[in-house]
mmCIF file of C-alpha atoms in Angstrom:
data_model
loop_
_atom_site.group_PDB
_atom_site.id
_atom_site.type_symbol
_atom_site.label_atom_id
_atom_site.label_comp_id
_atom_site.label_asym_id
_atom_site.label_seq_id
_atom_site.Cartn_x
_atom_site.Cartn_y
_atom_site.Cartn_z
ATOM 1 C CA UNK I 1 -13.250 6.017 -15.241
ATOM 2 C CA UNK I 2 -12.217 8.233 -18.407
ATOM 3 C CA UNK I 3 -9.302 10.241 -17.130
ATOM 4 C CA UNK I 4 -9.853 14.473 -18.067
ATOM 5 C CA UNK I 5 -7.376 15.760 -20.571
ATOM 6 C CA UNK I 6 -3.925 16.824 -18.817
ATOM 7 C CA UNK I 7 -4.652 14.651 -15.635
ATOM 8 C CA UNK I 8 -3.055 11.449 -14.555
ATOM 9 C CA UNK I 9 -3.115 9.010 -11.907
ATOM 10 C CA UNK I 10 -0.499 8.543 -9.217
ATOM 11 C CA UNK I 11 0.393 5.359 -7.263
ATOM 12 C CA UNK I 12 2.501 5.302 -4.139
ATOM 13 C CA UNK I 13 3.524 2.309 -1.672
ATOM 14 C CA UNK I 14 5.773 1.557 1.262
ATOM 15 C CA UNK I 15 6.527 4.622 3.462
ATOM 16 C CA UNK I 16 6.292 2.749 6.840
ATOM 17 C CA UNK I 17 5.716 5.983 8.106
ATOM 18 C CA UNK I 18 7.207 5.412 12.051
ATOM 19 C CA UNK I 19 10.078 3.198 11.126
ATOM 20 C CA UNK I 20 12.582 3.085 13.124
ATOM 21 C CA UNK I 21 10.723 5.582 15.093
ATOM 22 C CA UNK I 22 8.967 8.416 14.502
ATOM 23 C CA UNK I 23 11.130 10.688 14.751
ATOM 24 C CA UNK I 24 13.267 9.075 12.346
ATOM 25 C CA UNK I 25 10.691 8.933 9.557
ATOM 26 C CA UNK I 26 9.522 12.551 10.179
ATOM 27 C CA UNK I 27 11.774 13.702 7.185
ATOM 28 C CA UNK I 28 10.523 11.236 4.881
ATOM 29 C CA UNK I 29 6.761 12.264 5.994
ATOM 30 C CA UNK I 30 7.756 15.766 5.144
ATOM 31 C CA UNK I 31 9.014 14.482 1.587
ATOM 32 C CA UNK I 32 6.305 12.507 0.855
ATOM 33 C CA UNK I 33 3.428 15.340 1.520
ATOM 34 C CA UNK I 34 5.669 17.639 -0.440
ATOM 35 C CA UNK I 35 5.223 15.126 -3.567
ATOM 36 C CA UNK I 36 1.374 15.070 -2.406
ATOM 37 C CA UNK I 37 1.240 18.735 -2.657
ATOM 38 C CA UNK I 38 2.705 18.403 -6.097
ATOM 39 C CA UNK I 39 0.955 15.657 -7.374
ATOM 40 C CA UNK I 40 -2.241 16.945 -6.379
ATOM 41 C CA UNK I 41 -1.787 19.952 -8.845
ATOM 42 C CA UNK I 42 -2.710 17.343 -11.653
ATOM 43 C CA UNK I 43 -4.297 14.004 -10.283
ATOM 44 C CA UNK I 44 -7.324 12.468 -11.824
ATOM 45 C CA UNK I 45 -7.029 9.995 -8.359
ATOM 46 C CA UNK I 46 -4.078 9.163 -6.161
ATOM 47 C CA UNK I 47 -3.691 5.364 -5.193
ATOM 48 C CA UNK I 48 -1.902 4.594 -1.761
ATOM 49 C CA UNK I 49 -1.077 0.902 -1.724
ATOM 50 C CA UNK I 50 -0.289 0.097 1.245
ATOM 51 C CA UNK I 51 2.511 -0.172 4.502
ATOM 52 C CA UNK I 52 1.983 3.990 4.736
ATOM 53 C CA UNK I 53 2.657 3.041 8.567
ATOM 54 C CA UNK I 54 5.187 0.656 9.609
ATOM 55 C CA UNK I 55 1.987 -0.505 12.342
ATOM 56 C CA UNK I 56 -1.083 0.712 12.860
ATOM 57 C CA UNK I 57 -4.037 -0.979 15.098
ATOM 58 C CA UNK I 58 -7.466 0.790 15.550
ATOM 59 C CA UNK I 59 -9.544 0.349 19.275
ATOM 60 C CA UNK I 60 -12.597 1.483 19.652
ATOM 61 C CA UNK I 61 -11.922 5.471 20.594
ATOM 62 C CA UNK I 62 -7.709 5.295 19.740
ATOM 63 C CA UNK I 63 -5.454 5.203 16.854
ATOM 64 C CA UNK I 64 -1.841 5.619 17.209
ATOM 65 C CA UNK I 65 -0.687 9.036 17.623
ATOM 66 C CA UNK I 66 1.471 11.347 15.405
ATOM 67 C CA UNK I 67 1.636 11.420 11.227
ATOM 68 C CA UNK I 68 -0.618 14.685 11.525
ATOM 69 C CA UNK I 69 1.534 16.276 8.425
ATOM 70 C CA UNK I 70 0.557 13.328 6.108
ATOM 71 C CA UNK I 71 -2.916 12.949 7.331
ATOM 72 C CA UNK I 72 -4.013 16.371 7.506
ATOM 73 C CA UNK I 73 -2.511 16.675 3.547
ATOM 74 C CA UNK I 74 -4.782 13.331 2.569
ATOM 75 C CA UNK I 75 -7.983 14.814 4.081
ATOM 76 C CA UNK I 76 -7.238 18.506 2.359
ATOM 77 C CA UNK I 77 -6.806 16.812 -1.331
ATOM 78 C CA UNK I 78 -9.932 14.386 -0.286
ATOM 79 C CA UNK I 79 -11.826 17.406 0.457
ATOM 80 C CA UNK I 80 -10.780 19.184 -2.516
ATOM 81 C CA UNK I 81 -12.706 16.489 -4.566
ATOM 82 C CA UNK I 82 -9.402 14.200 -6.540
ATOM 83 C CA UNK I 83 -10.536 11.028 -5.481
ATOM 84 C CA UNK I 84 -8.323 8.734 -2.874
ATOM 85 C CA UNK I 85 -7.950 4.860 -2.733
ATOM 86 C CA UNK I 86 -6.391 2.845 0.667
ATOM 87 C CA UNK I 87 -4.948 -0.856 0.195
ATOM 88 C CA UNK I 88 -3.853 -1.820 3.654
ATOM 89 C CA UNK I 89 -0.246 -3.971 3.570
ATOM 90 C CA UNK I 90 0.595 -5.863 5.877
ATOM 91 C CA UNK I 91 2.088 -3.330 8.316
ATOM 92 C CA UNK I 92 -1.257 -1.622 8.394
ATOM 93 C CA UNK I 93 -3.911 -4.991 8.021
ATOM 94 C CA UNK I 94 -5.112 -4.080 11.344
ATOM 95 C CA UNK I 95 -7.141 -0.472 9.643
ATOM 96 C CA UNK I 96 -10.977 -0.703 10.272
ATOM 97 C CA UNK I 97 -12.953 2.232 9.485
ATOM 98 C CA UNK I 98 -10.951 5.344 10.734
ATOM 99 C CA UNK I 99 -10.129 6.384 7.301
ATOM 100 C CA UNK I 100 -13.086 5.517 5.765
ATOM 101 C CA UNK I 101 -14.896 7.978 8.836
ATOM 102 C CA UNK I 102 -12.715 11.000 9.197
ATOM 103 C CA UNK I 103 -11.083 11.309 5.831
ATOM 104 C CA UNK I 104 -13.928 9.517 3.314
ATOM 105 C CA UNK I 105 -11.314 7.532 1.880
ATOM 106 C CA UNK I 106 -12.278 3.881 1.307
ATOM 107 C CA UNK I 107 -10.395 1.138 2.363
ATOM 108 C CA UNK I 108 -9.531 -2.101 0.462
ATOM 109 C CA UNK I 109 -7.917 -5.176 2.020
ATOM 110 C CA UNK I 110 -7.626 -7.043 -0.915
ATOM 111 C CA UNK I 111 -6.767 -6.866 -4.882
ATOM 112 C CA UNK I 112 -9.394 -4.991 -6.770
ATOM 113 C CA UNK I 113 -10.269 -4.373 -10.717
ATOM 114 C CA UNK I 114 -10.075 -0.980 -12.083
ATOM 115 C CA UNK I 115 -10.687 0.419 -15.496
ATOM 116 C CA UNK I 116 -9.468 3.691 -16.886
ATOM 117 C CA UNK I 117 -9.551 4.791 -20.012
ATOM 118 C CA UNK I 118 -10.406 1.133 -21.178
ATOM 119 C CA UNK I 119 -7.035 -0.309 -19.636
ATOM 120 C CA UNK I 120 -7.793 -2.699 -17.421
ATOM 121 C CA UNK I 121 -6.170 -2.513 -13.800
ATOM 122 C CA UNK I 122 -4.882 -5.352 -11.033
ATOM 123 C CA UNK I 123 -4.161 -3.104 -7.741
ATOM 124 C CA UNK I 124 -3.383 -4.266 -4.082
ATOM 125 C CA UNK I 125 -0.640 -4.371 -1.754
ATOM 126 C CA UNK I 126 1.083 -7.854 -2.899
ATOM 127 C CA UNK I 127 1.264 -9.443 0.449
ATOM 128 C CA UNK I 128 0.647 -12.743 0.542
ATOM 129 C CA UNK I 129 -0.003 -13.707 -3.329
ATOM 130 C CA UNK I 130 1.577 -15.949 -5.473
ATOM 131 C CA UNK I 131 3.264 -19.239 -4.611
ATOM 132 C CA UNK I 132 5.410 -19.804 -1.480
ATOM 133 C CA UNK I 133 5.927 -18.139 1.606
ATOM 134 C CA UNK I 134 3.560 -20.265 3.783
ATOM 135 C CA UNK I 135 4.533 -18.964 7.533
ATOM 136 C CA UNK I 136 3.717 -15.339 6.337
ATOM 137 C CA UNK I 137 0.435 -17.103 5.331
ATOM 138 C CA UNK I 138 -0.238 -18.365 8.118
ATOM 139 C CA UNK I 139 1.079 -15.793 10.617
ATOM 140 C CA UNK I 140 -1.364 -13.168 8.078
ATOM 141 C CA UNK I 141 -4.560 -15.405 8.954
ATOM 142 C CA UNK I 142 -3.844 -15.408 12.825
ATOM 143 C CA UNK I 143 -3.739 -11.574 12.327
ATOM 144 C CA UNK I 144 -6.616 -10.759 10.479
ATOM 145 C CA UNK I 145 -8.839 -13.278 12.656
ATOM 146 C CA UNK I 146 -11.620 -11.287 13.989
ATOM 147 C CA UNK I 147 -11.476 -12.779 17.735
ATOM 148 C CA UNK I 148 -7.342 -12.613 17.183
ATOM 149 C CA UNK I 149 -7.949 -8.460 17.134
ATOM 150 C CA UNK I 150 -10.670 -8.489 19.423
ATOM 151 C CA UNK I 151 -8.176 -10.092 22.140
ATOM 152 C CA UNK I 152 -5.350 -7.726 21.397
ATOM 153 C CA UNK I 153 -7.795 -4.920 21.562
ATOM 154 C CA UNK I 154 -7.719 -5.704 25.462
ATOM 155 C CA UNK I 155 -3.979 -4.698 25.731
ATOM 156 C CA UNK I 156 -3.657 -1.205 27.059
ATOM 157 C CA UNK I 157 -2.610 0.754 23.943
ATOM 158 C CA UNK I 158 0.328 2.188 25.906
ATOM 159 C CA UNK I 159 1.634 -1.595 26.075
ATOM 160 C CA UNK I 160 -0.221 -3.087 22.601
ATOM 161 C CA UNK I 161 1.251 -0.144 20.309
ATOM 162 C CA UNK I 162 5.061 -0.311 21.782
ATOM 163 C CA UNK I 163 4.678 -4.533 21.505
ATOM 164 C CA UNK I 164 3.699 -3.684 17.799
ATOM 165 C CA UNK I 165 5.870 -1.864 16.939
ATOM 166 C CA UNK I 166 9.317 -4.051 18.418
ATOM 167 C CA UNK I 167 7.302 -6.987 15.991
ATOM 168 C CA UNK I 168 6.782 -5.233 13.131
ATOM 169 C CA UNK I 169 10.876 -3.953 13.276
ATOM 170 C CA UNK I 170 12.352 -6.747 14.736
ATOM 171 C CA UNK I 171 10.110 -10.333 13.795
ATOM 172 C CA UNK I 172 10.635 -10.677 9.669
ATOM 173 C CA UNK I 173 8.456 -13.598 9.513
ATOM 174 C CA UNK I 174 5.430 -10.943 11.424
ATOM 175 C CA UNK I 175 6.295 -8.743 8.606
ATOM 176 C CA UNK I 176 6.383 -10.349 5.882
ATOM 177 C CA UNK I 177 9.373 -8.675 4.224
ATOM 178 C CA UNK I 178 12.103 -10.128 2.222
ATOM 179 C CA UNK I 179 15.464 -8.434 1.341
ATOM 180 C CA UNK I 180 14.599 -6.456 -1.232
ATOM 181 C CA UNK I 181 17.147 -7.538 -3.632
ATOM 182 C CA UNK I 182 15.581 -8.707 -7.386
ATOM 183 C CA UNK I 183 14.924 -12.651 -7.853
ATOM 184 C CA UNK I 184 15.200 -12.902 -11.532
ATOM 185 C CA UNK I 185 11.828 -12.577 -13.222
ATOM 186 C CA UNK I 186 11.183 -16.375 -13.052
ATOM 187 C CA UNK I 187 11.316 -16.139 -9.577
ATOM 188 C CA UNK I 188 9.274 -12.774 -8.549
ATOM 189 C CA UNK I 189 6.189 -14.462 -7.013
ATOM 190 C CA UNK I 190 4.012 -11.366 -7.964
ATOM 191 C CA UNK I 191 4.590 -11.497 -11.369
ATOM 192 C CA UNK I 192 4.205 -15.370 -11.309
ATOM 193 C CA UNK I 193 0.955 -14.414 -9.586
ATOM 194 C CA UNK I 194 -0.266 -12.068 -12.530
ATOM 195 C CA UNK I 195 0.893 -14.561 -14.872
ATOM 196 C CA UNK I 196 -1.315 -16.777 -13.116
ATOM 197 C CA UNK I 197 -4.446 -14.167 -12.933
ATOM 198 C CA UNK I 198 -3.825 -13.518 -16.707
ATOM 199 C CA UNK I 199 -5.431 -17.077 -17.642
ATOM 200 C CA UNK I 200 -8.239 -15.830 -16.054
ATOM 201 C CA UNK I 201 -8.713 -12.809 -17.300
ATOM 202 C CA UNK I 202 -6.921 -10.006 -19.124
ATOM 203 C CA UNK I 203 -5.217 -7.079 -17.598
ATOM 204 C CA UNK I 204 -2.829 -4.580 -18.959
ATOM 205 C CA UNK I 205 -1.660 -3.368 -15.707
ATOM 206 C CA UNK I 206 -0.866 -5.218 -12.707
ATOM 207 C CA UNK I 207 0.297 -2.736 -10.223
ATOM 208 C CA UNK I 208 1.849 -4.224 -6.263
ATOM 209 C CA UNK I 209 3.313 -2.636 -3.608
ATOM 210 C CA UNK I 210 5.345 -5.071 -0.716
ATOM 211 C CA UNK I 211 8.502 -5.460 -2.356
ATOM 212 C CA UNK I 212 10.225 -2.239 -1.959
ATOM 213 C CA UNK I 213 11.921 -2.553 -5.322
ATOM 214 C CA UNK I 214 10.680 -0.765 -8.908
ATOM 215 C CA UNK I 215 10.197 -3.291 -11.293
ATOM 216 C CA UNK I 216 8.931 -3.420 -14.275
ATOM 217 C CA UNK I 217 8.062 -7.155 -15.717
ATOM 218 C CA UNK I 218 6.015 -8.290 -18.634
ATOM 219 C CA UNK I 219 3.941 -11.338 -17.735
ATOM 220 C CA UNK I 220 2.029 -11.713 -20.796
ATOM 221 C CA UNK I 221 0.783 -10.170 -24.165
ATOM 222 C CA UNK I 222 0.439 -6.323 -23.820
ATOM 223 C CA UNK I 223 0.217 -7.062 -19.916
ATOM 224 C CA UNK I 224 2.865 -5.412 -17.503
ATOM 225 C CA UNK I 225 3.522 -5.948 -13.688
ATOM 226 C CA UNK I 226 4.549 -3.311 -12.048
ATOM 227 C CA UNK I 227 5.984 -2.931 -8.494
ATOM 228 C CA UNK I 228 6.336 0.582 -6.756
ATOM 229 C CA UNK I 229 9.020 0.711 -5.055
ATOM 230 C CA UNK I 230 9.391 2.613 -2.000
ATOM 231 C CA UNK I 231 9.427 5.644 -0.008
ATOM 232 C CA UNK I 232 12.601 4.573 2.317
ATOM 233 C CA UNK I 233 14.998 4.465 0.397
ATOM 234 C CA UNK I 234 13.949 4.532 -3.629
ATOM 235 C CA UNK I 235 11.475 6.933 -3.817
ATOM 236 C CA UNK I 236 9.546 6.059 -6.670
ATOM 237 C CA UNK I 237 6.154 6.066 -7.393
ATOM 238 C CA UNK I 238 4.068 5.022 -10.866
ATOM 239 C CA UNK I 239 2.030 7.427 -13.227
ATOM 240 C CA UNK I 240 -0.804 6.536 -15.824
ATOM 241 C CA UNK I 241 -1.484 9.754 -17.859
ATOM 242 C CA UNK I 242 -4.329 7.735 -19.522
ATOM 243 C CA UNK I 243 -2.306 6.228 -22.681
ATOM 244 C CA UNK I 244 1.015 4.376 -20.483
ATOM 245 C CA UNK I 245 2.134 3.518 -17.160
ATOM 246 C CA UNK I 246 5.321 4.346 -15.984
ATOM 247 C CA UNK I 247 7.556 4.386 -12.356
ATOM 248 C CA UNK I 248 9.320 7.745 -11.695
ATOM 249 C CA UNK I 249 11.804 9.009 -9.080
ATOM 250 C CA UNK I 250 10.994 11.772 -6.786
#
C-alpha cells in the first residue's frame, strides 16, 4: 500500500473495553471514539491490535451486549471507505466472524506482513510469542480448541459471559498478563521474538500490542519494535505518516 500525501496510519491496542465492568470503562470508551473521530479526519487505515474487550465470546445468534459507542464509530469510518484491520488478543481470541459480517472488518488471529510505502511491517497482538511463558501456552491452546468453544458454547450466555468475565479479571495465568513494569531490553520476550524473526527475514517495523507499556526497542539494523501501550491507563497509540513510526499520547 502507497500511503496518499497528508495521510497516515494509526495503531491502537489494549482498551479492555468492560474492565472492571462496564460501567467503569464507559469513560474510556467515550475517549477512545473521541480519538477515532479525530484520527479518522486523516487515516490512510486504522490498525486495532487487539484486547479492545476485556472478553468477548461469539454463539451462534449472541455477542455480549453493550460497547454500542465504539462499535457504531468503527462501522461509520468502515463505511466511509479508510480501511480497518482486527488482531484478536487474548481477551478477545474467542471473535469468529461477527466483525467480519456486520462491520466488513477482517479479522486476524495471528501476526501478519504488511508493506507500506516499501517499509516492511510485523503486526499482531504479541500474545504468546517469544520464549517462555509456557502455562499461558498451554492454557491459549485449550482455548482456541475448536471442540473446547464448541462445549462452552452450551453454557447459557447469562452464566458463560459472567464466568468469563470473573476469569479474565481475576485468573492471570487465563489472561496472560504480566505486570506491566519494563524487563530491560534483554529480557522483553517480544523484542527477543523480532530479533528472532529478523534472521528470517527483514522488517523495519515490528509493531505488538499485550504489554500495556510504550516501548520503543531496536532489535536489529534499521529494524524497530514497537509496543503500543494502552488505553487504561497510558493512552498511547503509534503513527506511520509514510516516512517514520512513532508512539504518541492522547
Amino acid at each position: 500500500m502507497q500511503i496518499p500525501e497528508g495521510k497516515k496510519i494509526y495503531f491502537s491496542s489494549d482498551n479492555h473495553l468492560g474492565a472492571p465492568t462496564t460501567i467503569a470503562s464507559k469513560p474510556r470508551e467515550e475517549k477512545f471514539v473521541k480519538w477515532l473521530d479525530e484520527v479518522q479526519k486523516d487515516a490512510a487505515a486504522i490498525f486495532l491490535l487487539g484486547d479492545l474487550f476485556d472478553f468477548w465470546f461469539e454463539y451462534k445468534h449472541v455477542v455480549p451486549k453493550g460497547f454500542v459507542r465504539v462499535l457504531g464509530k468503527l462501522a461509520q469510518i468502515k463505511d466511509s471507505g479508510i480501511p480497518i484491520y482486527f488482531f484478536v488478543g487474548n481477551h478477545d481470541l474467542w471473535m469468529d466472524d461477527y466483525f467480519e459480517k456486520e462491520l466488513n472488518i477482517p479479522v486476524y488471529h495471528k501476526p501478519q506482513e504488511f508493506t507500506f510505502n516499501n517499509k516492511k511491517f510485523l503486526i499482531g497482538h504479541g500474545d504468546g510469542l517469544g520464549p517462555g511463558d509456557k502455562g499461558y501456552k498451554r492454557m491459549k491452546k485449550v482455548f482456541t480448541n475448536p471442540f473446547s468453544k464448541w462445549l462452552y458454547r452450551w453454557l447459557h450466555p447469562d452464566i458463560g459471559v459472567p464466568l468469563a468475565k470473573h476469569l479474565s479479571v481475576k485468573n492471570k495465568l487465563i489472561s496472560g498478563d504480566e505486570d506491566a513494569k519494563f524487563l530491560g531490553e534483554e529480557n522483553e520476550w517480544l523484542a527477543q521474538y523480532a530479533k528472532r524473526k529478523l534472521s528470517q527475514k527483514h522488517y523495519d517495523y515490528f509493531v505488538f500490542g499485550h504489554r500495556h507499556l510504550p516501548m520503543e526497542i531496536e532489535v536489529g539494523r534499521n529494524s524497530t519494535y514497537f509496543n503500543l501501550g494502552d488505553w487504561i491507563t497510558q493512552y498511547t497509540y503509534g503513527v506511520f505518516d509514510g516516512e517514520n513510526f512513532s508512539l504518541q499520547e492522547y
